[in-house]
PDB file of C-alpha atoms in Angstrom:
ATOM      1  CA  MET U 262      13.381 -69.271  -9.339  1.00 51.00           C
ATOM      2  CA  LEU U 263      15.307 -67.645 -12.163  1.00 52.00           C
ATOM      3  CA  LYS U 264      18.428 -66.028 -10.801  1.00 61.00           C
ATOM      4  CA  ILE U 265      19.522 -62.632 -12.260  1.00 57.00           C
ATOM      5  CA  PRO U 266      23.455 -62.136 -11.828  1.00 59.00           C
ATOM      6  CA  LEU U 267      23.341 -58.616 -10.059  1.00 54.00           C
ATOM      7  CA  SER U 268      25.761 -57.331 -12.736  1.00 56.00           C
ATOM      8  CA  THR U 269      22.553 -57.801 -15.004  1.00 53.00           C
ATOM      9  CA  ARG U 270      20.210 -56.101 -12.437  1.00 51.00           C
ATOM     10  CA  ARG U 271      22.557 -52.832 -11.410  1.00 51.00           C
ATOM     11  CA  PRO U 272      21.236 -51.238 -14.767  1.00 52.00           C
ATOM     12  CA  ALA U 273      17.779 -52.244 -14.742  1.00 47.00           C
ATOM     13  CA  LEU U 274      17.585 -50.266 -11.091  1.00 41.00           C
ATOM     14  CA  CYS U 275      19.302 -47.411 -12.229  1.00 44.00           C
ATOM     15  CA  LEU U 276      17.082 -46.639 -15.271  1.00 41.00           C
ATOM     16  CA  THR U 277      14.280 -47.948 -13.211  1.00 41.00           C
ATOM     17  CA  GLY U 278      15.345 -45.284 -11.023  1.00 43.00           C
ATOM     18  CA  LEU U 279      16.244 -42.419 -13.689  1.00 39.00           C
ATOM     19  CA  ALA U 280      12.053 -42.837 -14.727  1.00 39.00           C
ATOM     20  CA  LEU U 281      10.779 -42.658 -11.775  1.00 37.00           C
ATOM     21  CA  ALA U 282      12.725 -39.639 -11.060  1.00 39.00           C
ATOM     22  CA  ALA U 283      11.343 -38.276 -14.360  1.00 37.00           C
ATOM     23  CA  VAL U 284       7.833 -39.205 -13.511  1.00 34.00           C
ATOM     24  CA  LEU U 285       8.158 -37.658 -10.521  1.00 35.00           C
ATOM     25  CA  ALA U 286       9.857 -34.211 -11.463  1.00 36.00           C
ATOM     26  CA  SER U 287       6.988 -33.847 -14.402  1.00 33.00           C
ATOM     27  CA  CYS U 288       4.180 -33.984 -11.295  1.00 37.00           C
ATOM     28  CA  ALA U 289       5.980 -31.412  -9.339  1.00 36.00           C
ATOM     29  CA  THR U 290       3.592 -28.223  -9.559  1.00 40.00           C
ATOM     30  CA  GLN U 291       5.090 -26.259 -12.101  1.00 41.00           C
ATOM     31  CA  PRO U 292       4.348 -21.846 -11.628  1.00 46.00           C
ATOM     32  CA  THR U 293       3.503 -21.147 -15.035  1.00 47.00           C
ATOM     33  CA  HIS U 294       0.696 -22.985 -14.733  1.00 54.00           C
ATOM     34  CA  VAL U 295      -2.198 -20.502 -16.818  1.00 56.00           C
ATOM     35  CA  SER U 296      -5.866 -21.356 -15.082  1.00 68.00           C
ATOM     36  CA  ASN U 297      -9.080 -19.909 -15.688  1.00 79.00           C
ATOM     37  CA  THR U 298     -10.318 -20.240 -12.761  1.00 83.00           C
ATOM     38  CA  PRO U 299     -11.633 -17.082 -11.838  1.00 86.00           C
ATOM     39  CA  ALA U 300      -9.288 -15.065  -9.200  1.00 92.00           C
ATOM     40  CA  LYS U 301      -9.168 -11.577  -7.127  1.00 95.00           C
ATOM     41  CA  ASP U 302      -6.121 -10.182  -5.428  1.00 98.00           C
ATOM     42  CA  GLU U 303      -7.597  -9.482  -2.304  1.00 98.00           C
ATOM     43  CA  THR U 304      -4.156  -7.642  -0.622  1.00 98.00           C
ATOM     44  CA  ALA U 305      -5.247  -4.277  -0.555  1.00 98.00           C
ATOM     45  CA  SER U 306      -8.293  -5.251   1.622  1.00 98.00           C
ATOM     46  CA  ALA U 307      -6.711  -8.139   4.103  1.00 98.00           C
ATOM     47  CA  LEU U 308      -3.652  -5.767   4.756  1.00 98.00           C
ATOM     48  CA  PRO U 309      -5.297  -3.162   7.210  1.00 98.00           C
ATOM     49  CA  LEU U 310      -6.552  -6.441   9.084  1.00 98.00           C
ATOM     50  CA  VAL U 311      -3.452  -8.038   9.057  1.00 98.00           C
ATOM     51  CA  ASN U 312      -1.686  -4.898  10.363  1.00 98.00           C
ATOM     52  CA  SER U 313      -4.100  -4.145  13.035  1.00 98.00           C
ATOM     53  CA  LEU U 314      -3.740  -7.538  14.227  1.00 98.00           C
ATOM     54  CA  ARG U 315      -0.115  -6.695  14.127  1.00 98.00           C
ATOM     55  CA  ALA U 316       0.155  -3.338  15.894  1.00 98.00           C
ATOM     56  CA  LYS U 317      -1.544  -4.855  18.625  1.00 98.00           C
ATOM     57  CA  ASN U 318       0.961  -7.639  19.000  1.00 98.00           C
ATOM     58  CA  GLY U 319       3.671  -4.278  18.910  1.00 98.00           C
ATOM     59  CA  LEU U 320       4.938  -5.588  15.024  1.00 98.00           C
ATOM     60  CA  PRO U 321       5.695  -3.474  12.555  1.00 98.00           C
ATOM     61  CA  PRO U 322       3.123  -3.907   9.565  1.00 98.00           C
ATOM     62  CA  LEU U 323       3.493  -5.325   6.385  1.00 98.00           C
ATOM     63  CA  LYS U 324       3.489  -4.195   3.174  1.00 98.00           C
ATOM     64  CA  ILE U 325       2.162  -5.187  -0.492  1.00 98.00           C
ATOM     65  CA  ASP U 326       4.803  -7.529  -2.056  1.00 97.00           C
ATOM     66  CA  PRO U 327       3.711  -8.084  -5.692  1.00 97.00           C
ATOM     67  CA  ALA U 328       5.705 -11.117  -6.133  1.00 96.00           C
ATOM     68  CA  ALA U 329       3.558 -12.327  -2.962  1.00 97.00           C
ATOM     69  CA  SER U 330       0.084 -11.504  -4.342  1.00 97.00           C
ATOM     70  CA  THR U 331       1.211 -13.341  -7.986  1.00 95.00           C
ATOM     71  CA  ALA U 332       2.135 -16.714  -5.547  1.00 94.00           C
ATOM     72  CA  ALA U 333      -1.329 -16.263  -3.527  1.00 95.00           C
ATOM     73  CA  ILE U 334      -3.439 -15.977  -6.971  1.00 94.00           C
ATOM     74  CA  TYR U 335      -1.518 -18.817  -7.933  1.00 91.00           C
ATOM     75  CA  GLN U 336      -2.130 -21.276  -5.154  1.00 91.00           C
ATOM     76  CA  ALA U 337      -6.138 -20.339  -4.805  1.00 93.00           C
ATOM     77  CA  LYS U 338      -6.514 -21.185  -8.622  1.00 92.00           C
ATOM     78  CA  ARG U 339      -4.971 -24.281  -7.865  1.00 87.00           C
ATOM     79  CA  MET U 340      -7.205 -25.311  -5.042  1.00 86.00           C
ATOM     80  CA  ALA U 341      -9.653 -23.766  -7.022  1.00 89.00           C
ATOM     81  CA  ASP U 342      -9.261 -25.730 -10.469  1.00 87.00           C
ATOM     82  CA  ALA U 343      -8.569 -29.444  -7.444  1.00 84.00           C
ATOM     83  CA  GLY U 344     -11.501 -28.648  -5.877  1.00 79.00           C
ATOM     84  CA  ARG U 345      -9.743 -28.933  -2.692  1.00 65.00           C
ATOM     85  CA  MET U 346      -7.887 -27.030   0.084  1.00 57.00           C
ATOM     86  CA  GLU U 347      -4.090 -28.674   0.476  1.00 64.00           C
ATOM     87  CA  HIS U 348      -0.980 -26.536   0.544  1.00 64.00           C
ATOM     88  CA  LEU U 349       0.898 -29.483  -1.454  1.00 61.00           C
ATOM     89  CA  MET U 350      -0.530 -30.475  -4.565  1.00 65.00           C
ATOM     90  CA  GLY U 351       1.093 -33.727  -6.016  1.00 62.00           C
ATOM     91  CA  ILE U 352       3.708 -35.595  -5.434  1.00 67.00           C
ATOM     92  CA  GLY U 353       6.784 -33.027  -5.995  1.00 64.00           C
ATOM     93  CA  ASP U 354       5.108 -30.357  -5.112  1.00 66.00           C
ATOM     94  CA  ASN U 355       7.261 -28.227  -2.785  1.00 74.00           C
ATOM     95  CA  PHE U 356       6.457 -24.719  -1.054  1.00 76.00           C
ATOM     96  CA  GLY U 357       9.713 -23.029  -1.711  1.00 76.00           C
ATOM     97  CA  THR U 358      10.184 -23.631  -5.604  1.00 83.00           C
ATOM     98  CA  ARG U 359       6.647 -22.551  -5.802  1.00 83.00           C
ATOM     99  CA  VAL U 360       6.765 -18.957  -4.373  1.00 83.00           C
ATOM    100  CA  LYS U 361      10.143 -18.440  -5.825  1.00 88.00           C
ATOM    101  CA  ALA U 362       9.116 -18.902  -8.765  1.00 84.00           C
ATOM    102  CA  SER U 363       6.732 -15.971  -8.393  1.00 89.00           C
ATOM    103  CA  GLY U 364       9.943 -14.139  -6.850  1.00 92.00           C
ATOM    104  CA  VAL U 365       8.995 -14.684  -3.079  1.00 95.00           C
ATOM    105  CA  LYS U 366      12.203 -14.314  -1.327  1.00 92.00           C
ATOM    106  CA  LEU U 367      12.329 -17.200   1.325  1.00 92.00           C
ATOM    107  CA  PRO U 368      12.265 -17.124   4.248  1.00 95.00           C
ATOM    108  CA  ALA U 369       7.770 -16.848   3.779  1.00 95.00           C
ATOM    109  CA  ALA U 370       4.751 -18.916   4.713  1.00 94.00           C
ATOM    110  CA  GLU U 371       1.117 -19.427   3.184  1.00 94.00           C
ATOM    111  CA  ASN U 372      -2.138 -19.843   5.041  1.00 96.00           C
ATOM    112  CA  ILE U 373      -4.701 -21.318   3.209  1.00 94.00           C
ATOM    113  CA  ALA U 374      -8.768 -21.495   3.715  1.00 95.00           C
ATOM    114  CA  GLU U 375     -11.825 -22.190   2.148  1.00 94.00           C
ATOM    115  CA  GLY U 376     -15.534 -21.496   2.199  1.00 93.00           C
ATOM    116  CA  GLN U 377     -15.394 -17.989   3.327  1.00 95.00           C
ATOM    117  CA  ARG U 378     -17.314 -15.299   1.276  1.00 93.00           C
ATOM    118  CA  ASP U 379     -14.910 -12.055   2.161  1.00 97.00           C
ATOM    119  CA  VAL U 380     -11.949 -11.757   2.922  1.00 97.00           C
ATOM    120  CA  ASN U 381     -12.785 -10.406   6.748  1.00 98.00           C
ATOM    121  CA  ALA U 382     -14.519 -13.764   7.286  1.00 98.00           C
ATOM    122  CA  ALA U 383     -10.952 -15.462   5.834  1.00 98.00           C
ATOM    123  CA  VAL U 384      -8.730 -13.319   7.643  1.00 98.00           C
ATOM    124  CA  THR U 385     -10.732 -13.951  11.118  1.00 98.00           C
ATOM    125  CA  ALA U 386     -10.609 -17.839  10.286  1.00 97.00           C
ATOM    126  CA  TRP U 387      -6.535 -17.327   9.987  1.00 97.00           C
ATOM    127  CA  ILE U 388      -6.622 -15.432  13.125  1.00 98.00           C
ATOM    128  CA  ASN U 389      -8.786 -18.161  14.927  1.00 98.00           C
ATOM    129  CA  SER U 390      -6.056 -20.747  14.102  1.00 96.00           C
ATOM    130  CA  PRO U 391      -2.982 -20.605  15.942  1.00 97.00           C
ATOM    131  CA  LYS U 392      -0.670 -21.938  13.366  1.00 96.00           C
ATOM    132  CA  HIS U 393      -2.373 -19.268  11.140  1.00 97.00           C
ATOM    133  CA  LEU U 394      -2.078 -16.798  13.527  1.00 98.00           C
ATOM    134  CA  HIS U 395       1.807 -17.445  14.028  1.00 98.00           C
ATOM    135  CA  ASN U 396       2.544 -17.103  10.717  1.00 97.00           C
ATOM    136  CA  MET U 397       0.548 -13.676  11.019  1.00 98.00           C
ATOM    137  CA  LEU U 398       2.694 -12.376  13.263  1.00 98.00           C
ATOM    138  CA  GLY U 399       5.876 -13.936  12.129  1.00 97.00           C
ATOM    139  CA  LYS U 400       8.965 -11.858  10.748  1.00 96.00           C
ATOM    140  CA  TYR U 401       7.665 -11.075   7.581  1.00 97.00           C
ATOM    141  CA  ASN U 402       7.861  -7.854   5.711  1.00 96.00           C
ATOM    142  CA  GLY U 403       5.772  -8.343   2.613  1.00 97.00           C
ATOM    143  CA  LEU U 404       1.684  -9.886   1.799  1.00 98.00           C
ATOM    144  CA  GLY U 405       0.186 -11.409  -0.796  1.00 97.00           C
ATOM    145  CA  VAL U 406      -4.031 -12.164  -0.499  1.00 98.00           C
ATOM    146  CA  ALA U 407      -6.156 -13.671  -3.040  1.00 97.00           C
ATOM    147  CA  LEU U 408      -9.173 -15.632  -3.345  1.00 97.00           C
ATOM    148  CA  ALA U 409     -10.340 -17.903  -6.361  1.00 95.00           C
ATOM    149  CA  TYR U 410     -13.480 -19.485  -6.984  1.00 90.00           C
ATOM    150  CA  THR U 411     -14.294 -22.643  -8.573  1.00 81.00           C
ATOM    151  CA  PRO U 412     -17.441 -22.805 -11.102  1.00 79.00           C
ATOM    152  CA  SER U 413     -17.486 -26.499 -10.788  1.00 77.00           C
ATOM    153  CA  SER U 414     -18.486 -26.452  -6.796  1.00 73.00           C
ATOM    154  CA  ASN U 415     -20.572 -23.420  -7.164  1.00 79.00           C
ATOM    155  CA  ASP U 416     -18.617 -21.229  -6.446  1.00 88.00           C
ATOM    156  CA  LYS U 417     -16.933 -22.066  -3.679  1.00 92.00           C
ATOM    157  CA  PRO U 418     -14.339 -19.605  -2.821  1.00 95.00           C
ATOM    158  CA  TYR U 419     -10.336 -20.334  -2.168  1.00 94.00           C
ATOM    159  CA  TRP U 420      -8.429 -18.317  -0.679  1.00 96.00           C
ATOM    160  CA  SER U 421      -4.545 -18.124   0.096  1.00 96.00           C
ATOM    161  CA  MET U 422      -2.159 -15.554   2.001  1.00 97.00           C
ATOM    162  CA  VAL U 423       1.291 -15.609   1.076  1.00 97.00           C
ATOM    163  CA  LEU U 424       3.620 -14.023   3.686  1.00 97.00           C
ATOM    164  CA  SER U 425       7.330 -12.549   2.488  1.00 97.00           C
ATOM    165  CA  SER U 426      10.702 -11.591   3.561  1.00 93.00           C
ATOM    166  CA  ASN U 427      10.776  -9.568   0.180  1.00 80.00           C
TER     167      ASN U 427
END
């Protein structure tokens, strides 16, 4: 077995580590990604449904947050482009970094869904999911909801909701 002195291996390991860090950084989600995937801001349609839920639970209403809408559109398009429902896509993806890049103030939360054909069905699916319901009843002020279709999957709908502190 060939023995390489530690003094020779250390610089090589450092360079390897730097190269790996560069590759991982390049995999991180960049909020400037422009997709041709059709998307629609559904915040105005979802807001009364979410605010009704919040009122029934003694909580103040949310307001439309343009930054949260931008973040929701971006996430819905990412899922449609990938053809899968995921909060995080790829090594280095980070929810906080992604939504902050759209101007969303933290803390924030995200609900996602796929397959529902209208906003009522999407919000109902989130209400029927304890974790998603918890998000909608959280201490947030703003809301953004978006829908994107993926033509490659028979226009399967992908939904994203971003709740913000804006």
